[in-house]
mmCIF file of C-alpha atoms in Angstrom:
data_model
loop_
_atom_site.group_PDB
_atom_site.id
_atom_site.type_symbol
_atom_site.label_atom_id
_atom_site.label_comp_id
_atom_site.label_asym_id
_atom_site.label_seq_id
_atom_site.Cartn_x
_atom_site.Cartn_y
_atom_site.Cartn_z
ATOM 1 C CA MET A 1 90.803 99.516 -130.833
ATOM 2 C CA ASN A 2 91.120 100.845 -126.943
ATOM 3 C CA ARG A 3 90.943 97.890 -124.767
ATOM 4 C CA ALA A 4 89.610 99.146 -121.110
ATOM 5 C CA ALA A 5 91.918 98.718 -118.128
ATOM 6 C CA PRO A 6 90.864 95.728 -115.658
ATOM 7 C CA ALA A 7 88.966 96.822 -112.702
ATOM 8 C CA ALA A 8 90.415 96.338 -109.938
ATOM 9 C CA SER A 9 89.829 93.463 -107.725
ATOM 10 C CA GLY A 10 90.798 94.829 -104.276
ATOM 11 C CA LEU A 11 93.339 92.960 -101.593
ATOM 12 C CA SER A 12 95.279 90.113 -102.574
ATOM 13 C CA ARG A 13 94.599 86.962 -101.212
ATOM 14 C CA GLY A 14 97.742 87.401 -99.321
ATOM 15 C CA ALA A 15 97.120 90.840 -98.164
ATOM 16 C CA ARG A 16 94.118 90.154 -97.097
ATOM 17 C CA LEU A 17 95.517 87.475 -95.085
ATOM 18 C CA GLY A 18 98.073 89.300 -93.606
ATOM 19 C CA LEU A 19 96.140 91.520 -91.976
ATOM 20 C CA VAL A 20 94.137 88.784 -90.401
ATOM 21 C CA GLY A 21 97.233 87.493 -88.806
ATOM 22 C CA LEU A 22 98.051 91.577 -88.049
ATOM 23 C CA ALA A 23 94.269 91.314 -85.807
ATOM 24 C CA ALA A 24 95.201 88.402 -84.366
ATOM 25 C CA VAL A 25 98.062 88.999 -82.933
ATOM 26 C CA GLY A 26 97.175 92.517 -81.989
ATOM 27 C CA PHE A 27 93.820 90.664 -80.087
ATOM 28 C CA LEU A 28 96.303 88.200 -78.566
ATOM 29 C CA ALA A 29 98.890 90.657 -77.505
ATOM 30 C CA THR A 30 95.798 92.793 -75.169
ATOM 31 C CA LEU A 31 95.052 89.540 -73.917
ATOM 32 C CA TRP A 32 97.926 89.404 -72.898
ATOM 33 C CA LEU A 33 98.620 92.856 -71.491
ATOM 34 C CA GLN A 34 94.989 92.662 -69.522
ATOM 35 C CA LEU A 35 95.427 90.315 -67.603
ATOM 36 C CA PRO A 36 93.572 90.163 -64.616
ATOM 37 C CA ALA A 37 95.657 89.931 -61.632
ATOM 38 C CA ALA A 38 93.371 87.715 -59.688
ATOM 39 C CA LEU A 39 94.795 85.401 -61.932
ATOM 40 C CA LEU A 40 97.813 84.870 -60.234
ATOM 41 C CA LEU A 41 95.606 83.809 -56.777
ATOM 42 C CA ARG A 42 94.975 80.339 -58.374
ATOM 43 C CA PHE A 43 98.524 79.781 -58.644
ATOM 44 C CA LEU A 44 99.568 80.127 -55.431
ATOM 45 C CA PRO A 45 100.177 77.127 -52.789
ATOM 46 C CA SER A 46 97.185 76.183 -50.158
ATOM 47 C CA PRO A 47 97.786 77.101 -47.172
ATOM 48 C CA LEU A 48 100.642 79.065 -48.102
ATOM 49 C CA PRO A 49 103.984 77.703 -46.675
ATOM 50 C CA ALA A 50 105.145 78.512 -43.423
ATOM 51 C CA PRO A 51 106.002 81.695 -42.049
ATOM 52 C CA TRP A 52 103.585 82.681 -45.058
ATOM 53 C CA THR A 53 99.692 82.819 -43.763
ATOM 54 C CA THR A 54 96.305 84.212 -45.165
ATOM 55 C CA ALA A 55 94.846 86.761 -43.315
ATOM 56 C CA SER A 56 91.215 85.937 -42.540
ATOM 57 C CA GLY A 57 89.594 88.319 -45.107
ATOM 58 C CA GLY A 58 91.704 85.853 -47.561
ATOM 59 C CA LEU A 59 93.212 87.294 -50.471
ATOM 60 C CA ALA A 60 92.077 89.595 -52.559
ATOM 61 C CA ALA A 61 93.864 91.485 -56.053
ATOM 62 C CA THR A 62 94.090 93.791 -57.941
ATOM 63 C CA GLY A 63 95.253 95.610 -61.365
ATOM 64 C CA THR A 64 96.475 93.307 -64.219
ATOM 65 C CA VAL A 65 99.106 90.659 -63.816
ATOM 66 C CA TRP A 66 101.794 93.545 -64.854
ATOM 67 C CA GLN A 67 100.193 96.280 -63.094
ATOM 68 C CA GLY A 68 99.049 95.045 -59.113
ATOM 69 C CA GLU A 69 98.441 94.909 -56.249
ATOM 70 C CA LEU A 70 97.859 91.681 -53.367
ATOM 71 C CA GLN A 71 96.433 91.879 -49.948
ATOM 72 C CA GLY A 72 95.402 90.036 -47.657
ATOM 73 C CA LEU A 73 98.842 88.521 -46.488
ATOM 74 C CA GLU A 74 100.785 87.444 -43.376
ATOM 75 C CA VAL A 75 104.543 87.276 -42.290
ATOM 76 C CA GLY A 76 103.741 85.625 -38.782
ATOM 77 C CA ALA A 77 101.966 87.462 -36.719
ATOM 78 C CA ALA A 78 102.406 90.892 -38.648
ATOM 79 C CA SER A 79 100.523 91.843 -41.487
ATOM 80 C CA LEU A 80 101.196 94.012 -44.746
ATOM 81 C CA ARG A 81 98.334 95.388 -45.744
ATOM 82 C CA SER A 82 99.657 95.415 -49.582
ATOM 83 C CA VAL A 83 102.339 94.017 -52.209
ATOM 84 C CA HIS A 84 102.129 96.620 -55.527
ATOM 85 C CA TRP A 85 104.406 95.095 -57.887
ATOM 86 C CA GLN A 86 105.092 96.332 -62.176
ATOM 87 C CA LEU A 87 106.280 93.549 -63.889
ATOM 88 C CA SER A 88 107.424 93.425 -67.792
ATOM 89 C CA PRO A 89 105.218 91.505 -70.049
ATOM 90 C CA TRP A 90 107.682 90.237 -72.459
ATOM 91 C CA ARG A 91 111.140 89.204 -70.537
ATOM 92 C CA LEU A 92 108.235 87.084 -68.545
ATOM 93 C CA LEU A 93 108.868 85.395 -72.167
ATOM 94 C CA LEU A 94 112.151 85.046 -71.158
ATOM 95 C CA GLY A 95 112.013 82.791 -68.602
ATOM 96 C CA GLN A 96 112.708 86.245 -66.210
ATOM 97 C CA LEU A 97 111.139 88.276 -63.777
ATOM 98 C CA ARG A 98 112.099 91.940 -64.377
ATOM 99 C CA GLY A 99 110.196 94.691 -62.485
ATOM 100 C CA SER A 100 109.432 95.956 -59.062
ATOM 101 C CA ALA A 101 107.773 95.821 -56.071
ATOM 102 C CA LEU A 102 106.346 98.110 -52.959
ATOM 103 C CA VAL A 103 105.518 96.468 -50.026
ATOM 104 C CA THR A 104 103.801 98.369 -46.562
ATOM 105 C CA GLY A 105 102.922 96.530 -43.413
ATOM 106 C CA ASP A 106 102.457 96.985 -39.411
ATOM 107 C CA LYS A 107 105.812 99.833 -39.147
ATOM 108 C CA ALA A 108 107.161 98.397 -42.288
ATOM 109 C CA LYS A 109 107.823 99.423 -46.256
ATOM 110 C CA LEU A 110 110.313 97.956 -48.559
ATOM 111 C CA GLU A 111 110.918 98.258 -51.802
ATOM 112 C CA GLY A 112 113.100 97.557 -54.823
ATOM 113 C CA VAL A 113 113.809 95.953 -58.310
ATOM 114 C CA PHE A 114 114.084 92.718 -58.913
ATOM 115 C CA ASP A 115 115.386 90.275 -61.347
ATOM 116 C CA LEU A 116 114.725 86.471 -60.924
ATOM 117 C CA ARG A 117 114.372 83.791 -62.826
ATOM 118 C CA PHE A 118 110.975 81.421 -61.871
ATOM 119 C CA ASN A 119 113.372 78.947 -59.457
ATOM 120 C CA GLY A 120 114.108 82.046 -56.993
ATOM 121 C CA THR A 121 117.636 82.709 -58.151
ATOM 122 C CA GLY A 122 118.408 86.160 -59.931
ATOM 123 C CA GLU A 123 119.088 89.312 -57.758
ATOM 124 C CA LEU A 124 116.873 92.374 -56.271
ATOM 125 C CA THR A 125 118.540 95.473 -56.358
ATOM 126 C CA GLU A 126 117.373 99.487 -54.879
ATOM 127 C CA LEU A 127 116.206 97.495 -51.983
ATOM 128 C CA ASN A 128 115.499 100.212 -49.571
ATOM 129 C CA GLY A 129 113.126 100.562 -46.633
ATOM 130 C CA GLU A 130 112.321 99.576 -43.162
ATOM 131 C CA LEU A 131 110.954 96.834 -40.588
ATOM 132 C CA PRO A 132 111.035 95.453 -37.666
ATOM 133 C CA LEU A 133 113.350 93.381 -36.341
ATOM 134 C CA ALA A 134 111.148 90.942 -35.055
ATOM 135 C CA LEU A 135 109.544 90.572 -38.049
ATOM 136 C CA LEU A 136 112.562 88.205 -39.444
ATOM 137 C CA GLN A 137 112.328 86.131 -36.180
ATOM 138 C CA PRO A 138 108.460 84.660 -36.771
ATOM 139 C CA ALA A 139 108.514 81.724 -35.769
ATOM 140 C CA SER A 140 110.487 82.484 -32.298
ATOM 141 C CA PRO A 141 108.231 83.889 -29.653
ATOM 142 C CA HIS A 142 110.321 85.836 -27.633
ATOM 143 C CA PRO A 143 112.391 87.401 -30.566
ATOM 144 C CA TRP A 144 114.770 90.524 -30.827
ATOM 145 C CA ASN A 145 114.067 93.302 -30.771
ATOM 146 C CA ALA A 146 115.284 96.581 -33.221
ATOM 147 C CA ARG A 147 114.546 99.091 -36.008
ATOM 148 C CA VAL A 148 115.812 97.526 -39.010
ATOM 149 C CA LEU A 149 116.525 100.239 -42.086
ATOM 150 C CA LEU A 150 118.150 99.261 -45.300
ATOM 151 C CA SER A 151 119.808 101.292 -48.472
ATOM 152 C CA LEU A 152 121.230 97.674 -50.330
ATOM 153 C CA ASP A 153 122.497 97.935 -53.328
ATOM 154 C CA SER A 154 122.247 95.016 -54.310
ATOM 155 C CA LEU A 155 121.287 91.451 -53.010
ATOM 156 C CA ALA A 156 121.768 88.050 -54.879
ATOM 157 C CA LEU A 157 119.191 84.855 -54.814
ATOM 158 C CA VAL A 158 119.776 80.890 -55.152
ATOM 159 C CA ALA A 159 116.632 79.212 -54.823
ATOM 160 C CA GLY A 160 115.009 82.738 -53.022
ATOM 161 C CA LYS A 161 117.800 82.018 -50.224
ATOM 162 C CA PRO A 162 120.467 85.802 -49.399
ATOM 163 C CA GLN A 163 123.565 84.632 -50.539
ATOM 164 C CA ARG A 164 125.297 87.398 -50.480
ATOM 165 C CA PHE A 165 124.347 91.940 -51.176
ATOM 166 C CA SER A 166 126.016 95.201 -50.616
ATOM 167 C CA GLY A 167 124.829 98.508 -48.705
ATOM 168 C CA LYS A 168 123.955 99.568 -46.157
ATOM 169 C CA VAL A 169 122.327 98.230 -42.884
ATOM 170 C CA ASP A 170 120.902 100.323 -39.344
ATOM 171 C CA VAL A 171 119.610 98.434 -36.507
ATOM 172 C CA ARG A 172 118.165 101.503 -34.102
ATOM 173 C CA GLY A 173 117.274 99.906 -30.711
ATOM 174 C CA LEU A 174 118.430 96.699 -30.567
ATOM 175 C CA SER A 175 117.570 94.569 -27.330
ATOM 176 C CA SER A 176 116.854 90.707 -26.145
ATOM 177 C CA PRO A 177 114.907 89.841 -24.640
ATOM 178 C CA SER A 178 116.058 88.896 -21.431
ATOM 179 C CA VAL A 179 117.793 92.438 -20.899
ATOM 180 C CA ALA A 180 115.184 94.961 -20.039
ATOM 181 C CA GLN A 181 118.429 97.846 -21.189
ATOM 182 C CA PRO A 182 118.851 98.842 -25.090
ATOM 183 C CA LEU A 183 121.768 97.349 -26.541
ATOM 184 C CA GLY A 184 122.148 100.220 -28.860
ATOM 185 C CA ASP A 185 122.151 101.067 -32.415
ATOM 186 C CA PHE A 186 124.620 99.182 -34.806
ATOM 187 C CA ARG A 187 125.334 99.762 -38.341
ATOM 188 C CA LEU A 188 126.518 96.234 -40.999
ATOM 189 C CA GLU A 189 128.060 97.937 -44.329
ATOM 190 C CA TRP A 190 128.666 96.145 -46.413
ATOM 191 C CA PRO A 191 130.760 97.195 -49.383
ATOM 192 C CA ARG A 192 130.620 95.664 -53.313
ATOM 193 C CA GLY A 193 132.140 92.425 -54.174
ATOM 194 C CA SER A 194 133.160 91.748 -51.123
ATOM 195 C CA ASP A 195 133.404 88.673 -48.517
ATOM 196 C CA GLN A 196 132.730 90.153 -45.771
ATOM 197 C CA GLY A 197 130.510 92.935 -43.856
ATOM 198 C CA ARG A 198 132.192 95.817 -40.714
ATOM 199 C CA VAL A 199 129.784 95.953 -37.813
ATOM 200 C CA THR A 200 130.488 99.295 -35.841
ATOM 201 C CA THR A 201 128.493 101.202 -33.094
ATOM 202 C CA LEU A 202 125.941 104.135 -33.644
ATOM 203 C CA GLY A 203 125.744 104.636 -29.580
ATOM 204 C CA GLY A 204 124.403 102.497 -26.894
ATOM 205 C CA PRO A 205 125.779 101.543 -23.381
ATOM 206 C CA VAL A 206 127.871 98.671 -26.072
ATOM 207 C CA ASP A 207 130.487 99.344 -27.547
ATOM 208 C CA LEU A 208 130.882 96.468 -31.513
ATOM 209 C CA ARG A 209 133.315 95.684 -33.057
ATOM 210 C CA ALA A 210 133.198 92.519 -35.574
ATOM 211 C CA ALA A 211 133.073 91.072 -38.989
ATOM 212 C CA LEU A 212 130.146 89.605 -40.571
ATOM 213 C CA LEU A 213 131.783 86.970 -42.746
ATOM 214 C CA THR A 214 129.594 84.229 -44.964
ATOM 215 C CA GLN A 215 129.884 80.995 -43.943
ATOM 216 C CA PRO A 216 130.465 77.328 -46.889
ATOM 217 C CA GLY A 217 127.527 75.861 -45.458
ATOM 218 C CA GLY A 218 125.312 78.756 -45.779
ATOM 219 C CA GLY A 219 124.608 81.629 -43.494
ATOM 220 C CA PHE A 220 126.651 84.095 -41.798
ATOM 221 C CA ARG A 221 129.047 83.966 -38.598
ATOM 222 C CA LEU A 222 129.751 87.184 -36.639
ATOM 223 C CA ASP A 223 133.075 87.596 -35.481
ATOM 224 C CA GLY A 224 134.389 90.207 -33.142
ATOM 225 C CA GLU A 225 134.893 92.179 -30.104
ATOM 226 C CA ALA A 226 132.299 93.823 -27.452
ATOM 227 C CA ARG A 227 132.374 95.819 -24.880
ATOM 228 C CA ALA A 228 129.822 97.570 -22.057
ATOM 229 C CA ASN A 229 130.873 101.117 -21.805
ATOM 230 C CA ALA A 230 129.674 103.516 -18.886
ATOM 231 C CA TYR A 231 126.358 103.380 -19.969
ATOM 232 C CA ALA A 232 125.545 99.775 -19.538
ATOM 233 C CA ALA A 233 123.608 98.435 -16.806
ATOM 234 C CA PRO A 234 124.561 95.151 -14.799
ATOM 235 C CA ALA A 235 122.048 92.819 -16.347
ATOM 236 C CA VAL A 236 123.624 94.252 -19.888
ATOM 237 C CA ARG A 237 127.348 93.458 -18.270
ATOM 238 C CA GLN A 238 125.774 89.903 -16.757
ATOM 239 C CA ALA A 239 124.597 89.125 -20.532
ATOM 240 C CA LEU A 240 127.582 89.693 -22.625
ATOM 241 C CA SER A 241 129.698 87.007 -19.816
ATOM 242 C CA ALA A 242 127.576 84.551 -21.514
ATOM 243 C CA PHE A 243 130.555 85.206 -24.046
ATOM 244 C CA GLY A 244 133.558 84.665 -21.809
ATOM 245 C CA MET A 245 135.519 86.194 -19.266
ATOM 246 C CA PRO A 246 136.280 89.516 -20.566
ATOM 247 C CA ASP A 247 140.476 90.461 -21.636
ATOM 248 C CA ALA A 248 142.468 92.717 -19.268
ATOM 249 C CA THR A 249 140.503 96.036 -21.701
ATOM 250 C CA GLY A 250 137.073 94.670 -21.099
ATOM 251 C CA ARG A 251 136.710 93.387 -24.253
ATOM 252 C CA GLN A 252 134.763 90.585 -25.087
ATOM 253 C CA ARG A 253 134.761 87.462 -27.563
ATOM 254 C CA ILE A 254 131.808 87.834 -30.055
ATOM 255 C CA GLN A 255 130.994 84.527 -32.234
ATOM 256 C CA VAL A 256 127.956 84.474 -33.304
ATOM 257 C CA GLU A 257 126.545 81.928 -35.950
ATOM 258 C CA PHE A 258 123.285 81.994 -37.741
ATOM 259 C CA GLY A 259 122.075 81.059 -40.683
ATOM 260 C CA VAL A 260 119.818 81.605 -44.090
ATOM 261 C CA SER A 261 120.105 77.974 -44.930
ATOM 262 C CA ALA A 262 120.874 74.433 -43.059
ATOM 263 C CA ARG A 263 124.012 73.392 -43.230
ATOM 264 C CA PRO A 264 124.736 70.562 -45.757
#
């Protein structure tokens, strides 16, 4: 007597639970990847810490958390038209902020790649762009002026503050608030792995040769020699005399300390 094969009963209970689990994971992953950029605005402090401020129209964010744009941010008196970023959603799960950013503002543009931890410690690489020097002095009522052109291979940050870098920085048309004549164009070159940078003159009334040295307590010290050349106006020569009397060749010792963090 032939017995008929039992009818297929469909997927097993385990298989059905597996499909439900995959569907749930897919749904959650879709939500994760589509998180709106506006969600980030809820985590910003109000008011923003100085020198950051919000434009009169307020902040606006478009796109997603992973690829979005922020508008309405200001640094001192300068307006940043937009901050566009791309962020790895999977690195965030590991406690890392890895991606790229493009910042455009009033006569300013910066772009680069970042790899940071949540405390602001990490590295910026391929950092290129230009900005006015006054943008780096938001608290100064009488800032120095120049165009700063950046081409940095790397910039190390510790708790959000620069510690060391490598690459090239050009300062074009440097002028002091107390001297009418521009002091010239200068270049800072900092080789990778070096503990100091080299400052040279590209052109102008002041010939400068100096080293930029890191300070143990944070910040930098400019140490070198400067000489007013034949193109220097009397006001430039008088400004240099503030550093002391020149030597027999007309050179004056220059030592200037400035910091990015408070001394201990």
